[in-house]
């Protein structure tokens, strides 16, 4: 028998298709509203780069748009030009140079376009913005229902629009690979276009893309099928789902299980479990904000759709994260705000879980010195 303590699951590598993640810690997407002409900047390099340096296994960039007009704000990034591919490449090279996997989250805001930043309440752009060179534009959506008062009415998508949006995702998936990302996630949550089709609140269509759950899932499933074909077979594809949404459970966890099974049949590898976003103010939470608030969703989908899941939402402690993995509630844990607070969270988690030489989670120019400091401390305490 070996004297070595068992490696915590949090630090046990995970292989998805042909890609091995060095640990199960994922930095969740975090929009920065700091892109210029849709290109990520030095801000993104440092913001994302420090998470890779801190030891995360996967670093997600923020929601990145498949076209100029599908962006939420003028300051959101995209991946619809070669310049954007080059700008992302610089960042993925750095992330992967640190031993982490760079992950892309592709999105299309549908009706939720042309807003201000969150610190301006995601207010729809108006006359004052137009006067400052930022005129609003109308989005597209399954049905012509604006996302909030004051927003322009979105165009109801016809068959050509549906084909075009799927093609935009396929092109963006190819560019994502050119930009050096190893994981691709499609944003199917938070009131983005796929969820606008899924939810009866925003989808009033009478054609084959509306009606019952089969009709409402059709757009998202066709899109995922096309993206899976365009994304390399050896690389994993994730889908972020709002597992519950809408008043009175109008989109339920049971619905998400049905969706997850269909996505799995189309080659989706991981369901990234989130919630909400289809309507109402951002501060109105359907799911109470307790530690690990999406974990029960990840657990149910993992069991009933028999596929890997990722949980997110107030996961802040090493033992908490390890506990979810040990209990089989999810396969990956994702952290967003905690990483802002402490970008070296993975390294500190390794220490908290009693791993030998936790500093080795950090790059050598740091690890060597921190180990020296530890040795000196041990000697002085002996
Ligand atoms: C600043 C910020 C920006 C976010 N941007 C995105 C985004 O681009 N895409 C997305 O799916 N979720 C986004 N989220 C949600 C996070 O990925 C995460 O699901 C949520 O913050 C809960 O995790 P936490 O409690 O660890 O912060 C964002 C959250 C924050 C705090």
XYZ file of C-alpha atoms and ligand atoms in Angstrom:
413
model
C 0.000 0.000 0.000
C 1.209 3.486 -0.803
C 1.833 6.048 1.990
C 0.723 8.797 -0.344
C -2.579 10.366 0.729
C -5.253 10.028 -1.973
C -5.365 13.007 -4.289
C -8.474 15.120 -3.615
C -11.002 14.759 -6.417
C -10.746 18.520 -6.972
C -7.159 17.930 -8.138
C -7.726 14.656 -9.958
C -7.427 15.159 -13.706
C -10.552 14.684 -15.796
C -10.538 13.548 -19.403
C -13.333 14.736 -21.674
C -13.049 13.305 -25.182
C -9.372 13.806 -26.115
C -8.718 16.609 -23.638
C -7.380 16.130 -20.114
C -8.028 18.864 -17.563
C -5.357 19.005 -14.863
C -7.985 19.554 -12.158
C -11.726 20.114 -11.772
C -11.617 23.826 -10.965
C -13.196 26.034 -13.603
C -13.261 29.806 -13.809
C -16.833 30.661 -14.794
C -17.499 33.214 -17.565
C -17.446 36.818 -16.374
C -18.357 39.637 -18.758
C -16.018 42.586 -18.402
C -17.531 45.243 -20.699
C -13.991 46.159 -21.653
C -13.650 45.062 -25.280
C -12.845 47.538 -28.042
C -14.536 46.943 -31.394
C -15.337 43.460 -30.149
C -11.658 42.686 -29.528
C -10.448 41.543 -26.125
C -7.751 43.841 -24.761
C -4.837 43.821 -22.320
C -7.478 43.923 -19.608
C -8.684 40.474 -20.696
C -5.144 39.116 -20.925
C -4.409 40.095 -17.329
C -7.895 39.304 -15.998
C -7.929 35.792 -17.497
C -4.191 35.220 -17.334
C -4.057 35.601 -13.569
C -6.649 32.836 -13.137
C -4.486 30.493 -15.192
C -1.469 31.475 -13.074
C -3.513 30.774 -9.919
C -3.892 27.109 -10.865
C -7.398 26.719 -12.339
C -7.766 23.767 -14.697
C -10.095 25.617 -17.063
C -10.382 29.346 -17.641
C -13.546 30.482 -19.375
C -13.533 33.774 -21.166
C -16.701 35.813 -20.978
C -19.748 35.454 -23.213
C -18.459 36.294 -26.674
C -20.741 37.197 -29.501
C -21.132 35.424 -32.819
C -21.865 38.705 -34.629
C -21.658 42.440 -34.112
C -25.417 42.893 -33.739
C -25.875 39.998 -31.322
C -23.798 41.722 -28.631
C -25.399 42.945 -25.420
C -23.318 46.117 -25.348
C -20.831 48.009 -27.485
C -18.156 46.866 -25.009
C -18.789 43.116 -25.317
C -16.291 40.976 -27.197
C -16.966 38.959 -30.311
C -15.338 36.370 -32.521
C -16.666 37.387 -35.916
C -13.511 39.003 -37.382
C -9.959 37.796 -37.958
C -8.682 40.662 -35.766
C -10.726 39.274 -32.897
C -9.318 35.783 -33.515
C -5.784 37.206 -33.270
C -6.603 39.110 -30.087
C -8.062 35.983 -28.474
C -5.083 33.893 -29.639
C -2.698 36.010 -27.596
C -4.802 35.268 -24.525
C -5.300 31.532 -25.137
C -1.548 31.132 -25.750
C -0.865 32.628 -22.340
C -3.545 30.589 -20.552
C -2.385 27.360 -22.115
C 1.232 28.250 -21.410
C 0.257 28.036 -17.732
C -1.127 24.505 -18.142
C -4.795 25.528 -18.068
C -7.371 24.983 -20.793
C -8.806 28.112 -22.385
C -12.569 27.844 -22.816
C -14.834 29.949 -25.008
C -18.453 30.818 -24.251
C -20.295 31.763 -27.431
C -23.504 33.709 -27.226
C -26.186 35.536 -29.171
C -28.224 37.979 -27.105
C -31.304 37.790 -29.370
C -33.755 40.336 -27.981
C -31.401 41.343 -25.148
C -29.116 43.488 -27.302
C -28.200 47.173 -27.177
C -27.985 47.739 -23.451
C -25.757 49.662 -21.114
C -23.433 47.926 -18.646
C -24.699 46.196 -15.472
C -23.631 49.152 -13.307
C -26.120 51.189 -15.411
C -28.773 48.529 -14.754
C -28.513 46.985 -18.255
C -30.753 49.893 -19.329
C -31.747 49.838 -23.005
C -29.689 52.316 -25.030
C -31.611 55.520 -25.703
C -31.387 58.998 -27.190
C -28.579 60.118 -24.915
C -26.474 57.122 -25.948
C -27.278 57.808 -29.596
C -26.054 61.379 -29.126
C -22.806 59.894 -27.763
C -22.334 57.786 -30.889
C -23.946 54.658 -29.458
C -27.343 54.345 -31.113
C -29.561 51.427 -30.116
C -30.403 48.701 -32.591
C -33.210 46.151 -32.631
C -32.441 42.527 -31.911
C -34.039 39.411 -33.329
C -36.031 36.875 -31.335
C -38.473 33.983 -31.660
C -41.324 36.426 -30.983
C -41.460 40.245 -31.152
C -41.459 40.854 -27.397
C -39.010 43.456 -26.022
C -36.906 42.341 -23.061
C -37.853 45.353 -20.979
C -39.686 48.646 -21.170
C -37.877 51.116 -23.364
C -36.121 48.447 -25.434
C -36.753 48.249 -29.174
C -39.132 45.538 -30.352
C -37.058 42.647 -31.741
C -37.731 41.314 -35.211
C -39.541 37.979 -35.203
C -37.139 35.488 -36.764
C -38.136 33.877 -40.048
C -36.654 30.700 -41.514
C -33.753 32.642 -43.070
C -32.919 34.286 -39.738
C -32.893 30.884 -38.051
C -30.529 29.468 -40.684
C -28.313 32.562 -40.465
C -27.977 32.456 -36.675
C -27.042 28.766 -36.801
C -24.475 29.546 -39.521
C -23.056 32.381 -37.382
C -22.506 29.909 -34.554
C -20.821 27.435 -36.898
C -18.449 30.137 -38.198
C -17.751 31.307 -34.656
C -17.022 27.725 -33.557
C -14.419 27.413 -36.326
C -12.862 30.736 -35.358
C -12.862 29.630 -31.727
C -10.642 26.719 -32.703
C -8.428 29.006 -34.811
C -8.070 31.204 -31.736
C -6.662 28.254 -29.775
C -9.487 27.442 -27.365
C -9.746 23.838 -26.133
C -13.334 23.890 -24.849
C -16.382 25.447 -26.455
C -19.523 26.279 -24.516
C -22.727 27.554 -26.079
C -24.666 29.971 -23.901
C -28.119 28.481 -23.658
C -28.989 30.247 -20.390
C -29.591 33.713 -18.890
C -32.199 34.769 -21.457
C -29.927 34.451 -24.492
C -31.374 33.474 -27.855
C -31.541 29.696 -27.323
C -33.365 30.180 -24.056
C -35.657 32.707 -25.731
C -36.776 29.812 -27.940
C -37.000 27.375 -25.009
C -39.192 29.524 -22.778
C -42.937 29.876 -23.421
C -42.593 33.394 -21.972
C -40.577 34.555 -24.981
C -41.593 32.008 -27.627
C -45.155 32.468 -28.894
C -44.490 30.962 -32.320
C -47.088 28.947 -34.143
C -44.607 27.193 -36.474
C -42.400 24.149 -35.840
C -40.039 26.182 -33.620
C -42.720 26.941 -31.025
C -45.550 25.267 -29.162
C -44.687 22.267 -27.001
C -41.253 21.557 -25.557
C -40.234 19.587 -28.651
C -40.944 22.616 -30.848
C -39.296 25.079 -28.454
C -36.153 22.907 -28.199
C -35.838 22.538 -31.969
C -33.802 25.710 -32.656
C -31.304 24.999 -29.883
C -30.905 21.353 -30.864
C -30.402 22.151 -34.557
C -27.848 24.769 -33.560
C -25.975 22.388 -31.255
C -25.946 19.666 -33.901
C -24.400 22.063 -36.414
C -21.848 23.342 -33.890
C -20.873 19.812 -32.862
C -20.071 19.062 -36.494
C -17.937 22.181 -36.800
C -16.107 21.731 -33.460
C -13.310 19.106 -33.484
C -14.525 15.642 -32.473
C -11.644 15.265 -29.995
C -12.622 18.420 -28.064
C -15.450 18.803 -25.555
C -18.582 20.857 -26.089
C -20.437 22.355 -23.109
C -23.933 23.853 -22.902
C -24.887 26.395 -20.235
C -28.489 25.874 -19.205
C -30.842 27.891 -17.059
C -32.091 24.813 -15.244
C -35.181 26.598 -13.932
C -36.672 29.874 -15.070
C -39.843 31.919 -15.211
C -42.681 32.437 -12.799
C -44.402 29.307 -11.496
C -41.692 26.991 -12.799
C -42.645 27.683 -16.417
C -39.278 26.165 -17.399
C -38.595 23.405 -14.870
C -35.782 21.106 -13.891
C -37.771 18.253 -15.492
C -37.681 20.234 -18.766
C -33.911 20.653 -18.410
C -33.486 16.897 -17.953
C -35.409 16.338 -21.217
C -33.211 18.955 -22.933
C -29.995 17.506 -21.502
C -30.823 14.023 -22.829
C -31.389 15.477 -26.299
C -28.154 17.467 -26.093
C -26.226 14.401 -24.991
C -27.590 12.485 -27.997
C -26.156 15.280 -30.170
C -22.667 15.083 -28.711
C -22.783 17.661 -25.924
C -20.354 16.568 -23.216
C -21.131 18.718 -20.176
C -24.169 20.645 -18.921
C -23.088 23.810 -17.116
C -25.896 24.325 -14.605
C -27.134 27.851 -13.990
C -30.612 29.428 -13.746
C -32.739 32.459 -14.561
C -32.467 35.393 -16.937
C -35.511 35.174 -19.154
C -37.400 38.044 -17.518
C -37.536 40.270 -14.476
C -34.864 42.360 -12.807
C -31.503 40.744 -12.284
C -31.883 41.163 -8.549
C -35.054 39.028 -8.468
C -33.695 35.575 -7.854
C -35.770 32.512 -8.504
C -33.259 30.278 -6.752
C -32.322 31.309 -3.194
C -28.663 32.346 -3.046
C -27.356 29.758 -0.593
C -23.859 28.249 -0.925
C -23.742 25.930 -3.938
C -27.221 27.015 -5.055
C -27.100 25.218 -8.424
C -25.558 21.995 -7.113
C -28.912 20.166 -6.693
C -29.636 20.861 -10.389
C -26.235 19.542 -11.445
C -26.821 16.434 -9.346
C -30.253 15.689 -10.811
C -29.108 16.195 -14.431
C -25.969 14.133 -13.871
C -28.119 11.281 -12.580
C -31.159 11.471 -14.860
C -29.445 12.448 -18.107
C -26.406 10.287 -17.244
C -23.862 12.882 -18.300
C -21.176 15.068 -16.710
C -22.289 18.329 -15.142
C -20.670 21.502 -13.867
C -22.063 23.373 -10.853
C -21.694 27.089 -10.169
C -23.005 29.546 -7.603
C -21.454 30.582 -4.292
C -18.860 27.847 -4.236
C -16.149 29.449 -2.140
C -14.524 26.828 0.106
C -12.181 23.986 -0.810
C -13.940 21.394 1.360
C -17.297 22.530 0.043
C -16.159 21.993 -3.557
C -14.468 18.689 -2.750
C -17.641 17.539 -0.950
C -19.805 18.060 -4.058
C -17.390 16.039 -6.177
C -17.033 13.275 -3.570
C -20.816 13.014 -3.262
C -21.135 12.615 -7.021
C -23.215 15.780 -7.359
C -21.169 17.208 -10.229
C -17.973 16.569 -12.209
C -16.623 20.114 -12.315
C -16.967 23.092 -9.992
C -17.050 26.600 -11.432
C -16.298 29.787 -9.531
C -16.793 33.360 -10.671
C -16.820 36.080 -7.982
C -14.644 34.068 -5.614
C -11.937 34.077 -8.299
C -12.159 37.851 -8.489
C -11.650 37.921 -4.748
C -8.850 35.404 -4.784
C -7.385 34.441 -8.169
C -5.052 31.998 -6.396
C -8.039 30.107 -4.974
C -6.923 26.764 -6.509
C -3.545 26.993 -4.790
C -5.135 27.872 -1.460
C -7.626 25.026 -1.960
C -4.734 22.599 -2.451
C -3.304 23.777 0.878
C -6.691 23.549 2.625
C -7.135 19.981 1.374
C -3.751 19.009 2.787
C -1.936 18.456 -0.476
C 1.801 18.181 -0.408
C 3.569 21.226 -1.906
C 0.448 23.273 -2.694
C 2.680 26.054 -4.063
C 3.377 23.880 -7.047
C -0.034 24.847 -8.339
C 1.574 28.215 -9.094
C 4.092 28.973 -11.875
C 7.731 28.210 -11.021
C 8.863 31.838 -10.603
C 6.408 31.991 -7.676
C 6.335 28.362 -6.520
C 10.064 28.082 -5.870
C 10.125 31.142 -3.603
C 6.981 30.256 -1.730
C 8.291 26.748 -1.065
C 11.520 28.296 0.267
C 9.470 30.510 2.553
C 7.550 27.447 3.773
C 10.769 25.532 4.457
C 12.149 28.457 6.462
C 8.933 28.706 8.454
C 8.996 24.990 9.250
C 12.580 25.184 10.434
C 11.918 28.256 12.579
C 8.877 26.568 14.161
C 10.711 23.282 14.852
C -18.905 40.025 -13.397
C -19.707 38.831 -13.821
C -19.929 38.619 -15.169
C -20.620 37.477 -15.599
N -20.696 37.216 -16.943
C -21.206 36.033 -17.354
C -21.115 35.651 -18.706
O -20.510 36.330 -19.544
N -21.684 34.486 -19.068
C -22.318 33.682 -18.156
O -22.838 32.629 -18.521
N -22.381 34.012 -16.860
C -21.822 35.138 -16.431
N -21.806 35.436 -15.102
C -22.319 34.444 -14.130
C -21.161 33.613 -13.559
O -20.543 32.844 -14.557
C -21.647 32.683 -12.427
O -22.544 31.743 -12.949
C -22.315 33.433 -11.281
O -21.584 34.602 -10.938
C -22.431 32.548 -10.028
O -21.166 32.097 -9.608
P -20.360 32.758 -8.351
O -21.264 32.693 -7.161
O -19.146 31.884 -8.202
O -20.028 34.158 -8.708
C -21.152 36.574 -14.643
C -20.967 36.841 -13.287
C -20.233 37.932 -12.867
C -20.012 38.151 -11.400
